[in-house]
Short mmCIF file of C-alpha atoms in Angstrom, two decimals:
data_model
loop_
_atom_site.label_atom_id
_atom_site.label_comp_id
_atom_site.label_asym_id
_atom_site.label_seq_id
_atom_site.Cartn_x
_atom_site.Cartn_y
_atom_site.Cartn_z
CA UNK A 1 -3.80 -1.76 -2.14
CA UNK A 2 -1.52 -0.88 -5.06
CA UNK A 3 -2.76 1.83 -7.39
CA UNK A 4 -2.51 -0.37 -10.50
CA UNK A 5 -4.69 -3.01 -8.85
CA UNK A 6 -7.18 -0.37 -7.79
CA UNK A 7 -7.49 0.79 -11.40
CA UNK A 8 -8.46 -2.74 -12.39
CA UNK A 9 -11.42 -2.61 -10.02
CA UNK A 10 -12.93 0.18 -12.10
CA UNK A 11 -13.21 -2.28 -14.98
CA UNK A 12 -15.97 -4.21 -13.22
CA UNK A 13 -18.02 -1.09 -12.71
CA UNK A 14 -17.73 0.17 -16.28
CA UNK A 15 -18.26 -3.32 -17.68
CA UNK A 16 -21.60 -3.43 -15.89
CA UNK A 17 -22.38 -0.03 -17.34
CA UNK A 18 -21.69 -1.37 -20.80
CA UNK A 19 -24.27 -4.10 -20.19
CA UNK A 20 -26.90 -1.43 -19.67
CA UNK A 21 -27.17 -1.48 -15.90
CA UNK A 22 -28.30 1.57 -14.07
CA UNK A 23 -26.17 4.06 -12.24
CA UNK A 24 -26.90 2.61 -8.79
CA UNK A 25 -25.56 -0.77 -7.73
CA UNK A 26 -25.81 -1.36 -4.02
CA UNK A 27 -23.52 -3.92 -2.46
CA UNK A 28 -25.11 -7.32 -2.69
CA UNK A 29 -27.93 -6.15 -4.95
CA UNK A 30 -28.33 -4.67 -8.41
CA UNK A 31 -31.14 -3.48 -10.60
CA UNK A 32 -31.32 -3.06 -14.36
CA UNK A 33 -32.58 0.15 -15.92
CA UNK A 34 -35.23 -0.04 -18.61
CA UNK A 35 -36.78 3.40 -18.43
CA UNK A 36 -35.82 6.11 -20.89
CA UNK A 37 -37.80 8.83 -19.14
CA UNK A 38 -36.27 12.28 -19.33
CA UNK A 39 -34.88 13.41 -15.98
CA UNK A 40 -33.59 16.94 -15.70
CA UNK A 41 -30.42 17.56 -13.68
CA UNK A 42 -30.89 19.24 -10.34
CA UNK A 43 -28.73 22.05 -9.08
CA UNK A 44 -25.98 20.92 -6.75
CA UNK A 45 -26.31 22.51 -3.34
CA UNK A 46 -23.56 24.58 -1.82
CA UNK A 47 -23.03 23.89 1.85
CA UNK A 48 -21.08 26.28 4.01
CA UNK A 49 -19.37 25.61 7.31
CA UNK A 50 -22.57 26.81 9.01
CA UNK A 51 -24.74 24.46 6.96
CA UNK A 52 -23.31 21.07 7.77
CA UNK A 53 -25.22 18.05 6.50
CA UNK A 54 -26.82 15.94 9.21
CA UNK A 55 -25.10 12.58 8.83
CA UNK A 56 -27.23 10.68 11.33
CA UNK A 57 -29.91 9.51 8.90
CA UNK A 58 -27.69 8.75 5.91
CA UNK A 59 -27.20 5.23 4.60
CA UNK A 60 -23.83 3.50 4.88
CA UNK A 61 -24.66 1.08 2.02
CA UNK A 62 -21.92 0.92 -0.57
CA UNK A 63 -22.97 2.07 -4.04
CA UNK A 64 -20.96 1.42 -7.21
CA UNK A 65 -21.42 4.00 -9.92
CA UNK A 66 -21.56 3.52 -13.68
CA UNK A 67 -23.30 5.89 -16.05
CA UNK A 68 -24.93 3.10 -18.09
CA UNK A 69 -25.76 3.23 -21.79
CA UNK A 70 -29.32 4.59 -21.75
CA UNK A 71 -29.58 8.18 -23.00
CA UNK A 72 -32.30 10.80 -23.30
CA UNK A 73 -33.22 12.87 -26.37
CA UNK A 74 -30.17 15.12 -25.75
CA UNK A 75 -27.80 12.10 -25.65
CA UNK A 76 -27.31 12.58 -21.90
CA UNK A 77 -26.79 9.34 -19.98
CA UNK A 78 -29.82 8.78 -17.79
CA UNK A 79 -27.65 7.15 -15.14
CA UNK A 80 -25.82 10.45 -14.62
CA UNK A 81 -29.12 12.34 -14.52
CA UNK A 82 -30.45 9.86 -11.97
CA UNK A 83 -27.39 10.41 -9.82
CA UNK A 84 -27.87 14.18 -9.80
CA UNK A 85 -31.53 13.82 -8.92
CA UNK A 86 -30.81 11.45 -6.04
CA UNK A 87 -27.59 12.86 -4.61
CA UNK A 88 -27.51 16.52 -5.61
CA UNK A 89 -28.68 17.45 -2.12
CA UNK A 90 -25.39 15.96 -0.85
CA UNK A 91 -23.34 18.32 -3.02
CA UNK A 92 -22.64 15.61 -5.59
CA UNK A 93 -23.03 15.50 -9.37
CA UNK A 94 -22.28 13.31 -12.37
CA UNK A 95 -23.32 15.74 -15.12
CA UNK A 96 -23.44 19.52 -15.42
CA UNK A 97 -26.57 21.52 -16.11
CA UNK A 98 -25.26 23.51 -19.07
CA UNK A 99 -24.30 23.02 -22.72
CA UNK A 100 -20.53 22.61 -22.37
CA UNK A 101 -18.23 19.58 -22.35
CA UNK A 102 -15.91 19.00 -19.38
CA UNK A 103 -12.75 16.90 -19.49
CA UNK A 104 -11.47 15.15 -16.37
CA UNK A 105 -8.44 12.90 -16.01
CA UNK A 106 -7.85 10.42 -13.20
CA UNK A 107 -4.15 10.42 -12.27
CA UNK A 108 -3.54 7.20 -10.37
CA UNK A 109 0.10 7.06 -11.41
CA UNK A 110 2.29 8.70 -14.03
CA UNK A 111 2.78 6.71 -17.24
CA UNK A 112 4.65 9.31 -19.27
CA UNK A 113 1.70 10.85 -21.13
CA UNK A 114 0.61 13.76 -18.94
CA UNK A 115 3.09 16.22 -20.44
CA UNK A 116 1.72 15.58 -23.93
CA UNK A 117 -1.86 15.82 -22.65
CA UNK A 118 -1.03 19.20 -21.15
CA UNK A 119 0.60 20.28 -24.41
CA UNK A 120 -2.56 19.43 -26.37
CA UNK A 121 -4.84 21.16 -23.88
CA UNK A 122 -2.68 24.27 -24.04
CA UNK A 123 -2.63 24.25 -27.84
CA UNK A 124 -6.42 23.80 -28.02
CA UNK A 125 -7.09 26.28 -25.19
CA UNK A 126 -9.05 23.75 -23.15
CA UNK A 127 -9.04 23.48 -19.37
CA UNK A 128 -9.46 20.16 -17.58
CA UNK A 129 -9.73 18.73 -14.09
CA UNK A 130 -6.97 16.36 -12.95
CA UNK A 131 -7.95 14.13 -10.04
CA UNK A 132 -4.76 13.25 -8.17
CA UNK A 133 -3.80 10.85 -5.44
CA UNK A 134 -1.43 12.23 -2.83
CA UNK A 135 1.30 9.83 -4.00
CA UNK A 136 1.04 11.34 -7.48
CA UNK A 137 1.38 14.88 -6.12
CA UNK A 138 4.42 13.84 -4.10
CA UNK A 139 6.21 12.14 -7.01
CA UNK A 140 5.38 14.54 -9.87
CA UNK A 141 5.76 18.10 -8.58
CA UNK A 142 6.70 19.62 -11.96
CA UNK A 143 3.59 18.21 -13.65
CA UNK A 144 1.31 19.25 -10.80
CA UNK A 145 2.76 22.74 -10.77
CA UNK A 146 2.22 22.95 -14.51
CA UNK A 147 -1.44 21.92 -14.12
CA UNK A 148 -1.94 24.72 -11.63
CA UNK A 149 0.06 27.33 -13.54
CA UNK A 150 -1.84 26.65 -16.78
CA UNK A 151 -5.22 27.12 -15.11
CA UNK A 152 -6.44 23.55 -14.77
CA UNK A 153 -8.37 22.33 -11.75
CA UNK A 154 -6.59 19.90 -9.46
CA UNK A 155 -9.07 17.57 -7.80
CA UNK A 156 -8.75 15.40 -4.72
CA UNK A 157 -8.84 11.64 -5.41
CA UNK A 158 -7.87 10.77 -1.80
CA UNK A 159 -4.63 9.85 -0.08
CA UNK A 160 -4.65 6.07 -0.52
CA UNK A 161 -7.39 5.20 -3.09
CA UNK A 162 -9.49 3.36 -0.52
CA UNK A 163 -13.17 2.63 -1.07
CA UNK A 164 -14.74 5.52 0.84
CA UNK A 165 -17.95 3.73 1.99
CA UNK A 166 -15.84 1.06 3.74
CA UNK A 167 -14.27 3.67 6.02
CA UNK A 168 -15.46 5.24 9.23
CA UNK A 169 -16.09 8.96 9.45
CA UNK A 170 -12.66 9.84 10.81
CA UNK A 171 -10.93 7.78 8.11
CA UNK A 172 -13.06 9.35 5.36
CA UNK A 173 -12.18 12.79 6.62
CA UNK A 174 -8.49 11.92 6.84
CA UNK A 175 -8.40 10.63 3.24
CA UNK A 176 -9.71 14.01 2.07
CA UNK A 177 -8.29 16.47 4.58
CA UNK A 178 -4.74 15.10 4.77
CA UNK A 179 -4.27 15.46 1.01
CA UNK A 180 -6.03 18.83 1.12
CA UNK A 181 -3.47 20.05 3.64
CA UNK A 182 -0.59 18.59 1.63
CA UNK A 183 -1.62 20.56 -1.44
CA UNK A 184 -1.99 23.78 0.55
CA UNK A 185 1.36 23.30 2.29
CA UNK A 186 3.35 22.25 -0.78
CA UNK A 187 1.61 23.94 -3.71
CA UNK A 188 -0.30 26.79 -2.05
CA UNK A 189 -3.38 25.34 -3.78
CA UNK A 190 -6.81 24.75 -2.27
CA UNK A 191 -8.74 21.82 -3.72
CA UNK A 192 -12.55 21.91 -3.70
CA UNK A 193 -13.69 18.92 -5.76
CA UNK A 194 -13.45 15.21 -4.89
CA UNK A 195 -13.82 12.03 -6.93
CA UNK A 196 -14.26 8.92 -4.81
CA UNK A 197 -11.89 6.09 -5.74
CA UNK A 198 -13.43 3.43 -8.01
CA UNK A 199 -16.64 5.47 -8.13
CA UNK A 200 -17.72 3.86 -4.84
CA UNK A 201 -19.67 5.87 -2.30
CA UNK A 202 -22.49 5.82 0.21
CA UNK A 203 -24.91 8.54 1.24
CA UNK A 204 -22.84 8.83 4.40
CA UNK A 205 -19.49 9.20 2.59
CA UNK A 206 -21.00 11.84 0.29
CA UNK A 207 -22.24 13.70 3.36
CA UNK A 208 -18.81 13.52 5.00
CA UNK A 209 -17.21 14.79 1.79
CA UNK A 210 -19.62 17.72 1.63
CA UNK A 211 -18.95 18.56 5.27
CA UNK A 212 -15.23 18.70 4.43
CA UNK A 213 -16.11 21.59 2.11
CA UNK A 214 -15.96 19.54 -1.10
CA UNK A 215 -18.19 18.83 -4.06
CA UNK A 216 -18.24 15.23 -5.26
CA UNK A 217 -17.87 14.92 -9.04
CA UNK A 218 -18.40 11.65 -10.87
CA UNK A 219 -18.89 11.44 -14.65
CA UNK A 220 -21.44 11.02 -17.43
CA UNK A 221 -19.09 9.20 -19.81
CA UNK A 222 -16.29 6.69 -19.29
CA UNK A 223 -14.96 3.78 -21.28
CA UNK A 224 -12.40 0.98 -20.99
CA UNK A 225 -9.20 3.01 -21.37
CA UNK A 226 -7.19 2.16 -18.24
CA UNK A 227 -5.52 -1.14 -19.14
CA UNK A 228 -2.11 -0.07 -20.45
CA UNK A 229 -1.54 -3.57 -21.87
CA UNK A 230 -4.83 -3.64 -23.79
CA UNK A 231 -5.37 -0.16 -25.20
CA UNK A 232 -8.47 0.46 -27.34
CA UNK A 233 -8.14 1.02 -31.07
CA UNK A 234 -7.60 4.73 -31.71
CA UNK A 235 -10.17 5.04 -34.51
CA UNK A 236 -12.87 3.20 -32.60
CA UNK A 237 -12.12 5.11 -29.40
CA UNK A 238 -12.30 8.46 -31.19
CA UNK A 239 -15.72 7.62 -32.65
CA UNK A 240 -16.95 6.42 -29.25
CA UNK A 241 -15.87 9.62 -27.51
CA UNK A 242 -17.23 11.93 -30.22
CA UNK A 243 -20.56 10.11 -30.45
CA UNK A 244 -21.00 10.32 -26.68
CA UNK A 245 -20.91 14.15 -26.61
CA UNK A 246 -23.87 15.70 -24.81
CA UNK A 247 -24.73 18.94 -22.99
CA UNK A 248 -23.05 19.14 -19.59
CA UNK A 249 -20.95 16.04 -20.26
CA UNK A 250 -18.25 15.13 -17.76
CA UNK A 251 -15.77 12.82 -19.48
CA UNK A 252 -13.66 10.52 -17.33
CA UNK A 253 -10.40 9.69 -19.08
CA UNK A 254 -7.29 8.04 -17.66
CA UNK A 255 -3.99 9.76 -18.27
CA UNK A 256 -2.15 6.43 -18.35
CA UNK A 257 -3.82 5.69 -21.71
CA UNK A 258 -1.72 6.03 -24.87
CA UNK A 259 -4.91 5.97 -26.94
CA UNK A 260 -6.42 8.88 -25.06
CA UNK A 261 -3.22 10.87 -25.47
CA UNK A 262 -2.95 10.23 -29.19
CA UNK A 263 -6.60 11.05 -30.05
CA UNK A 264 -7.12 13.96 -27.63
CA UNK A 265 -6.47 16.75 -30.14
CA UNK A 266 -8.70 15.18 -32.82
CA UNK A 267 -11.41 14.57 -30.22
CA UNK A 268 -11.41 18.23 -29.16
CA UNK A 269 -11.55 19.38 -32.79
CA UNK A 270 -14.39 17.01 -33.71
CA UNK A 271 -16.48 17.95 -30.67
CA UNK A 272 -16.08 21.65 -31.46
CA UNK A 273 -17.01 21.00 -35.08
CA UNK A 274 -20.20 19.40 -33.75
CA UNK A 275 -21.20 22.64 -32.06
CA UNK A 276 -19.95 22.08 -28.50
CA UNK A 277 -17.46 24.10 -26.50
CA UNK A 278 -15.42 23.05 -23.50
CA UNK A 279 -15.94 24.34 -19.99
#
């Protein structure tokens, strides 16, 4: 599947989130969230090679993630809190348990904006996580090397952008481990964090990811920013991003977005003015 087409699939997930649906949408079934109960994040477990997760009892049902629009009294999306509570034991999280803001960028393909994004992050002294596909790492070595040299985290977004819960165990492992090896061989860099393509997972795929030595990281905020032919208004997008700030926030932004690139510096300044700092 072409990367650009894969990006379009994310639209369906986030669109459902915008309608107020809960974080969990199992294939063939969905449920709407109405509760605003406060759910505290749980600590994400750290599995070692000697503490492999038993995969035998884990569900293979595909789950589509969206953080939803419901928030608690700290402005944290309850969908992200629900995810931590349900899947933290599988070394997976969608929100951090601290007071900082975390920026993450999905790098499906290069659209000419990453250099400027890196310039802004350097100027503002903010570190981010860039989730790459192997194709991106192969085609953009100077940008990837710059990410590493300037202290950003490079995350694993798989080799081919397949839906992880549709794959068997060996294929899941290959999507993670083959890119892992490529980064070690070509950049002398060891990746430790994984974002499943399209936000699709199963208990089983999360368990496989953990047993590969990875943490799964989703997000607690995302918005419709990926369509390069229909970019959101800069003023409206800036207000949306600033108003969504919350303790432990993990922002998912797409680096192909001109809007994101143009408002990034103002967003960082406004969030800091509101009392937050970036992790």
